[in-house]
Coordinates of C-alpha atoms and ligand atoms in Angstrom, one line a residue:
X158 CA 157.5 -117.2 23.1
X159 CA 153.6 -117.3 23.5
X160 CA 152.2 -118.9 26.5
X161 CA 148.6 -119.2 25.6
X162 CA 147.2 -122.3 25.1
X163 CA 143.7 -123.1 23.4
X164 CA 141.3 -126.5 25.2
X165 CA 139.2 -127.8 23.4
X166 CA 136.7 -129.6 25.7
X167 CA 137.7 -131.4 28.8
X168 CA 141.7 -132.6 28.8
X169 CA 144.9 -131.5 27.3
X170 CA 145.5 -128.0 26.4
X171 CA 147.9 -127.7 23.4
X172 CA 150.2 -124.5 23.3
X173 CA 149.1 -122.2 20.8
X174 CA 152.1 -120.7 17.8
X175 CA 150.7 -117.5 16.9
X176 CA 151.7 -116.2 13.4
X177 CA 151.3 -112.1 14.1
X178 CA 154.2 -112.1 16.4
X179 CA 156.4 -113.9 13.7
X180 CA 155.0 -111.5 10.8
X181 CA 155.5 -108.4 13.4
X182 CA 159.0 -109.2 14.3
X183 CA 160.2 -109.9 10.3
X184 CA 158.4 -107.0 9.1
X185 CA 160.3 -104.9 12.1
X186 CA 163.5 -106.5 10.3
X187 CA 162.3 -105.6 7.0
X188 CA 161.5 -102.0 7.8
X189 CA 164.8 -101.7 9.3
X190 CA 166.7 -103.1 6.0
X191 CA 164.3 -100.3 4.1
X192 CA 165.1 -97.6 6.5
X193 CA 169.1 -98.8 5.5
X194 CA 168.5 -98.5 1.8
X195 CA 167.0 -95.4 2.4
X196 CA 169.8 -93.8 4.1
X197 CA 171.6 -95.1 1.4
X198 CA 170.0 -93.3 -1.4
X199 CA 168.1 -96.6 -2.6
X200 CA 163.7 -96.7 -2.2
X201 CA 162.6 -100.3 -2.2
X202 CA 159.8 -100.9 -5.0
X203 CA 157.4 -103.7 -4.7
X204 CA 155.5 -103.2 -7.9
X205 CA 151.9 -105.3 -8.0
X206 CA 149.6 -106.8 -11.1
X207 CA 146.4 -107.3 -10.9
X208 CA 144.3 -108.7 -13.8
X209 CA 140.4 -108.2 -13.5
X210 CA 138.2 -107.4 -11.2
X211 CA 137.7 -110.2 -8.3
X212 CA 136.8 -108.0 -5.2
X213 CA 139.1 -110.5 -3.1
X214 CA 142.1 -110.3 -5.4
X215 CA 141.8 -106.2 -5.8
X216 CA 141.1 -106.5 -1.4
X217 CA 144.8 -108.4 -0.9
X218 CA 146.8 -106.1 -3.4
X219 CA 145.1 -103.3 -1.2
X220 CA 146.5 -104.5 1.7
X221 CA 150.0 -105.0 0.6
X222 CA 150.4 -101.7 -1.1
X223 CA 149.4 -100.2 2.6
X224 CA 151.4 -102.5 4.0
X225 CA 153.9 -101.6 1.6
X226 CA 153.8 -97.8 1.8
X227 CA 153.8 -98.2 5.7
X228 CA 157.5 -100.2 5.4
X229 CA 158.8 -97.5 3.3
X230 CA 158.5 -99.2 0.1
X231 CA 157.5 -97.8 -3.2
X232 CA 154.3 -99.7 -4.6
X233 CA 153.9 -98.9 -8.4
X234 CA 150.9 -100.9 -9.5
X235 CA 149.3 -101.5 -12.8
X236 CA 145.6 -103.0 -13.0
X237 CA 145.0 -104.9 -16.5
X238 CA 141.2 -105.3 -17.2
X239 CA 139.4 -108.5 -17.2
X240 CA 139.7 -109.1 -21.0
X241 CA 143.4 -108.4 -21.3
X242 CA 145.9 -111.2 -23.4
X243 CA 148.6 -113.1 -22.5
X244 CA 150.1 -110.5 -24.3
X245 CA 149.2 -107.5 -22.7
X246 CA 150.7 -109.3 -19.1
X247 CA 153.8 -110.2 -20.6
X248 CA 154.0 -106.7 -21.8
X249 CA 153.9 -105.3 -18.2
X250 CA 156.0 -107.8 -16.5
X251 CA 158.7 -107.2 -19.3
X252 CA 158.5 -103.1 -18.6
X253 CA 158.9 -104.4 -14.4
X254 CA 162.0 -106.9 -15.1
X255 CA 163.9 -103.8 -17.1
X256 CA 163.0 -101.4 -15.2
X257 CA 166.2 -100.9 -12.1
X258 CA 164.1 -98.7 -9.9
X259 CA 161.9 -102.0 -9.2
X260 CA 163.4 -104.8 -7.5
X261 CA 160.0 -107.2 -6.3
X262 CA 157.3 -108.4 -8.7
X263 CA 154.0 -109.4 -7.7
X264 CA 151.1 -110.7 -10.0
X265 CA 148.5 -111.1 -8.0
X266 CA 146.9 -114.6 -8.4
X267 CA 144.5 -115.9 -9.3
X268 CA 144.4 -114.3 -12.4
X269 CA 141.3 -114.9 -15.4
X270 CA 140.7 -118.1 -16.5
X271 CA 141.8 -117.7 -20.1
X272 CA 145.2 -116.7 -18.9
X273 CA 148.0 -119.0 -17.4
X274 CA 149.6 -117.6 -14.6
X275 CA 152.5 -120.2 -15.0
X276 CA 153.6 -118.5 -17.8
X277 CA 153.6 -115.1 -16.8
X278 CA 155.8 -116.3 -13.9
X279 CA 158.3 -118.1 -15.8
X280 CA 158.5 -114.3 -17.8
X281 CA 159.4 -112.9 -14.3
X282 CA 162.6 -111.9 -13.6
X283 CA 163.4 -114.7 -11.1
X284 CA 165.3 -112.1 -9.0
X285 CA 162.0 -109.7 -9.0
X286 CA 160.2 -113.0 -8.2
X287 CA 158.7 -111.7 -4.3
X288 CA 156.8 -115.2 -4.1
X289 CA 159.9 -117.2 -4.6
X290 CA 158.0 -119.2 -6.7
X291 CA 159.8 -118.8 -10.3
X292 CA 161.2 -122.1 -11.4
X293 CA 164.6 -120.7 -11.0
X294 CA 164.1 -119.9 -7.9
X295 CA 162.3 -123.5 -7.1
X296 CA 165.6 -125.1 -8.3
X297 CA 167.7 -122.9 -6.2
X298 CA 165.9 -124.1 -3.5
X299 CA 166.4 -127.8 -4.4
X300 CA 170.0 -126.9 -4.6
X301 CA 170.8 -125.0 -1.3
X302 CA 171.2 -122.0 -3.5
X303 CA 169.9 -118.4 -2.4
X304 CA 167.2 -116.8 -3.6
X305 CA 163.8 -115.3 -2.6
X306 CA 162.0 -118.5 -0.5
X307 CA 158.2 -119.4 -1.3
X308 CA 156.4 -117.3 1.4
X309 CA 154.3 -120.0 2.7
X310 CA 157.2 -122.7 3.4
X311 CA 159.6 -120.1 4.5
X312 CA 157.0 -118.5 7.2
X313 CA 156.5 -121.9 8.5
X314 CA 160.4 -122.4 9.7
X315 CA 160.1 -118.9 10.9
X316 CA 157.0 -119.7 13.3
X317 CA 158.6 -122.9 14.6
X318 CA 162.0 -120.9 15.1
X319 CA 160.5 -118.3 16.7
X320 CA 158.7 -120.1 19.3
X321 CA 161.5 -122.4 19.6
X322 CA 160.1 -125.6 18.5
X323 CA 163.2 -128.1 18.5
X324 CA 163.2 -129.0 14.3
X325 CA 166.4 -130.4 13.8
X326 CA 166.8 -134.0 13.8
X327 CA 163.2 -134.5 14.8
X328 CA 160.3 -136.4 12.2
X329 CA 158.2 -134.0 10.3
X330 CA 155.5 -135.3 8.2
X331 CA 154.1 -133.1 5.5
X332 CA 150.5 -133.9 4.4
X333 CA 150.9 -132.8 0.9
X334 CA 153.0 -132.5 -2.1
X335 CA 151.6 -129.3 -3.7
X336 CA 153.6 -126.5 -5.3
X337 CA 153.1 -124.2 -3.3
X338 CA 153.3 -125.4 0.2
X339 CA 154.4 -129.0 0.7
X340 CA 156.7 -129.6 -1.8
X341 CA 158.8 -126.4 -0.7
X342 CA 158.5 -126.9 2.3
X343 CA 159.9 -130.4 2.8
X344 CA 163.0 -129.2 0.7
X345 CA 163.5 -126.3 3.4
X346 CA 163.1 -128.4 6.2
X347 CA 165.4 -131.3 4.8
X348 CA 168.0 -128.4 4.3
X349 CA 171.2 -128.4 6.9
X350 CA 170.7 -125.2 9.2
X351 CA 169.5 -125.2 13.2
X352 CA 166.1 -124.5 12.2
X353 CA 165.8 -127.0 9.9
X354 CA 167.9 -130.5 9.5
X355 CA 164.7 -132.9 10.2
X356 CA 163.6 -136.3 9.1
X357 CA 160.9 -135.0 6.3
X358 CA 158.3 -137.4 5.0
X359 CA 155.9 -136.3 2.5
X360 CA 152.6 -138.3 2.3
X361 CA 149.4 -137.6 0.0
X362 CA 147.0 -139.4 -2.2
X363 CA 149.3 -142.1 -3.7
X364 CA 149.5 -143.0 0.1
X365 CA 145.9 -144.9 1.5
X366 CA 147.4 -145.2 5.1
X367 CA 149.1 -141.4 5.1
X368 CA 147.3 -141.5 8.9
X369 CA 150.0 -144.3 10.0
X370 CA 152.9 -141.8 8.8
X371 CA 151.3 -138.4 10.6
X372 CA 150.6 -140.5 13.7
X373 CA 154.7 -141.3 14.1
X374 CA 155.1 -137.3 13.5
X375 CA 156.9 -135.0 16.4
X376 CA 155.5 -131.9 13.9
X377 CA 152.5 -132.8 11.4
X378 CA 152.2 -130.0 8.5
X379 CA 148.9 -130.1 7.0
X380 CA 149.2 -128.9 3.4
X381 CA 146.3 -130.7 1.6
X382 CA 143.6 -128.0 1.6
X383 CA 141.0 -130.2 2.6
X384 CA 139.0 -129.0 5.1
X385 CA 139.1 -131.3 8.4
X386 CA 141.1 -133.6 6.9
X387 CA 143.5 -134.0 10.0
X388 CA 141.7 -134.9 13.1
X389 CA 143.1 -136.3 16.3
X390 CA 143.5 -140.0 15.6
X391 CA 146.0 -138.4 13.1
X392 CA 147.9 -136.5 16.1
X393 CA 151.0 -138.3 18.3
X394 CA 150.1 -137.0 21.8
X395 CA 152.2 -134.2 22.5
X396 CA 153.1 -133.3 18.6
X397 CA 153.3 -130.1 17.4
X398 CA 150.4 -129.2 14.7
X399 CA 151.3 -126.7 11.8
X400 CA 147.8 -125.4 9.9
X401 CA 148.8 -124.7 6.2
X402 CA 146.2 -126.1 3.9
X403 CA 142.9 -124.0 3.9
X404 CA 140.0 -123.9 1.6
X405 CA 137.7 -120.9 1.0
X406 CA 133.8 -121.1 0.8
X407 CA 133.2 -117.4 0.0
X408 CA 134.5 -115.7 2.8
X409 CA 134.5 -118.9 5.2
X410 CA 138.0 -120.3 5.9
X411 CA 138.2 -124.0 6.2
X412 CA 141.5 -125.2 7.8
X413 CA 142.4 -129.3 6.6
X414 CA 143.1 -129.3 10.8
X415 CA 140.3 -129.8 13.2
X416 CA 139.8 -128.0 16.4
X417 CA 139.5 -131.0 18.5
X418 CA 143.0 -131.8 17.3
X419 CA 144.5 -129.6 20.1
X420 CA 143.2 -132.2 22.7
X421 CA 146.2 -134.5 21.5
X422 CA 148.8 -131.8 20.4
X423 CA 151.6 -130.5 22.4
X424 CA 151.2 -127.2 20.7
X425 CA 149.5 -125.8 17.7
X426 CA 148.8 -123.0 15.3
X427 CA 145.5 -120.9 16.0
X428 CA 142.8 -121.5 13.2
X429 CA 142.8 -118.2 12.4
X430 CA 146.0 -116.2 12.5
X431 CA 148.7 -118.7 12.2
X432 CA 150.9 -119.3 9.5
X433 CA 148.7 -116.5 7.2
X434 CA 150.6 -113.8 8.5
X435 CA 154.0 -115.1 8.1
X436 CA 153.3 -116.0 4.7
X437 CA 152.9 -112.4 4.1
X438 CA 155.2 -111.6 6.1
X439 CA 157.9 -113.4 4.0
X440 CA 156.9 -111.8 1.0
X441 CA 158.3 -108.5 2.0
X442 CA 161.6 -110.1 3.0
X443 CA 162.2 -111.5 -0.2
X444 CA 161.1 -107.7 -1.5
X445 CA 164.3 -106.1 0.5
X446 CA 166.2 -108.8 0.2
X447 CA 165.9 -108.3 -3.3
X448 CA 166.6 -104.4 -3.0
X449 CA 169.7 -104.7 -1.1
X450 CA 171.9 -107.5 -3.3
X451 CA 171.0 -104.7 -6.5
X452 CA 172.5 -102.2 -4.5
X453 CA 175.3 -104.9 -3.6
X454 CA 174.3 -104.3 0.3
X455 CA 172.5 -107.8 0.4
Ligands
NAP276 N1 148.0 -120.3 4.9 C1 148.6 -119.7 3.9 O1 149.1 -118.6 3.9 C2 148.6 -120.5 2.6 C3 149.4 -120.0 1.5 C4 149.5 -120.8 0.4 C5 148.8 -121.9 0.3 N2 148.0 -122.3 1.3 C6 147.2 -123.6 1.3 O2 148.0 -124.7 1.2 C7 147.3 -125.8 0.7 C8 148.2 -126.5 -0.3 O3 148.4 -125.8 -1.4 P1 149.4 -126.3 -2.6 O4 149.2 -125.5 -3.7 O5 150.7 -126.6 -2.0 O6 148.8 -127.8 -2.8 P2 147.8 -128.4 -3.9 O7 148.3 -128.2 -5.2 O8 146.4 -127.8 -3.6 O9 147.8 -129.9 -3.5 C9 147.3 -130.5 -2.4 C10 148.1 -131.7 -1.9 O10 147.4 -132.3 -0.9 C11 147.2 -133.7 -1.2 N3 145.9 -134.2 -0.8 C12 144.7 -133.7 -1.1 N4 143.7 -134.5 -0.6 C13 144.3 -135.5 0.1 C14 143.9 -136.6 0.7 N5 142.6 -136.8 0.9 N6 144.8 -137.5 1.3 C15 146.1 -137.2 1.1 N7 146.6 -136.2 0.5 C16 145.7 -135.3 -0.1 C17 147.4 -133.8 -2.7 O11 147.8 -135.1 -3.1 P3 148.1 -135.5 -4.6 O12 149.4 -134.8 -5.0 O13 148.3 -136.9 -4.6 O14 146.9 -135.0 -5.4 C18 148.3 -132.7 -3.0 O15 149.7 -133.1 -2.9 C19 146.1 -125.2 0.1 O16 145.0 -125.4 0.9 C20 146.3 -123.7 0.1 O17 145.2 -122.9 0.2 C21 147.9 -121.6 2.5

């Protein structure tokens, strides 16, 4: 459990939930599972798409092949050029989904405007699918099934767990219905398991007086992307803050939670380096994860 604690200004400190230590002990978990595989005749392959050349895009597929190749995974890639068709993806994710020596898919998003990533994840195999964001895999998730988690969602019950933030049976109010973060994430956290089991209320833009819900909340998710969105008027004293929405100018990260924000809080995640690395993290879980139930050692 961390015991550092960020002040902003005179008053309350608010404990800070670091993601790195989350992401470092998973990926210890993971690299174990790949050593296992190993042993047993079986090399892990998280294969990666990207389509065109965004310098940020090529930059994160970078780091997860190293990342990759330091876990002990195989990382085949294949880079499609900027002017490639719907086509030409489906083509490559189709060779991926029949080919048995790959068991994770990633397409890197975003991908070129004229192309719909939607599509292309619906062709995954939802068993390949690393983000856990394949509609098969959203309905499993709906219905207690398993199946690879969305990264984001599934990181954020992993921080909380792992600095032992008390979940179950407590109010959590998620600031945002989006795909990829609050929508999955209330699910999970509604689920029955210790690290889950809460009283989940989503709010967004259909509700004007969303502040009167996150002020009631013993752990306020922001999931909106809207840079400053939640500031300390927002906060119950003592609650515990969870950072997920940010928005990118250029390099610039803009998290929806404002700094001052940990004058109220009880705890909260770090502006930088909170739940980014578990997100991350989680991907490679669902990567072995995959691996071991084909070789029926899941
Ligand atoms: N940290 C990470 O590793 C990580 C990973 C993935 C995503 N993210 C971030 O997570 C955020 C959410 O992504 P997403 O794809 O799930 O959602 P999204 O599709 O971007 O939707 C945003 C949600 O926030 C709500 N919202 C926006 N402005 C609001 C306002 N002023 N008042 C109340 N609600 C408001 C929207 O309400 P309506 O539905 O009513 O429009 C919508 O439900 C993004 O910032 C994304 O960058 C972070």
């Amino acid at each position: 459990m961390s015991s550092s604690s960020v002040s902003v200004g005179s008053g309350v400190s608010a404990r800070l939930l670091p993601g790195a230590p989350v992401a470092d002990q998973v990926l210890a978990e993971v690299a174990a599972s790949v050593g296992r595989l190993r042993a047993a005749g079986v090399t892990p392959a998280l294969a990666t798409v990207l389509v065109g050349d965004d310098d940020a895009s090529a930059g994160y597929i970078r780091i997860k092949q190293k990342q990759a190749a330091a876990l002990g995974f195989a990382s085949p890639h294949v880079h499609l050029a900027a002017s490639a068709s719907q086509a030409d993806l489906r083509a490559v994710v189709a060779d991926f989904n029949a080919d048995a020596g790959v068991h994770g898919v990633l397409v890197q998003h975003p991908i070129p405007g004229h192309l719909d990533y939607d599509r292309a994840l619906a062709e995954l195999d939802p068993d390949k699918d690393v983000d856990g964001m394949h509609p098969v895999n959203m309905g499993r998730l709906a219905l207690g099934l398993p199946g690879p988690l969305p990264c984001t969602p599934a990181g954020i019950e992993a921080l909380l767990a792992f600095h032992r933030v008390p979940v179950s049976g407590r109010e959590v109010v998620v600031l945002g219905r989006g795909a990829t973060l609050g929508r999955p994430l209330a699910l999970l956290l509604a689920q029955k398991r210790p690290t889950a089991n809460a009283a989940v209320t989503v709010v967004h833009t259909g509700v004007a007086d969303w502040p009167r819900y996150a002020r009631r909340a013993e752990i306020l998710v922001a999931a909106a992307g809207v840079p400053g969105i939640v500031r300390p008027e927002h906060v119950r004293p003592g609650a515990v803050v969870v950072g997920g929405g940010v928005r990118y100018e250029g390099r610039r990260l803009l998290p929806d939670v404002d700094e001052s924000c940990a004058r109220v809080a009880g705890a909260i995640t770090p502006r930088v380096g909170g739940v980014g690395p578990t997100t991350v993290a989680m991907l490679f879980r669902n990567a072995v994860r995959a691996a071991q139930r084909r070789a029926g050692l899941g």
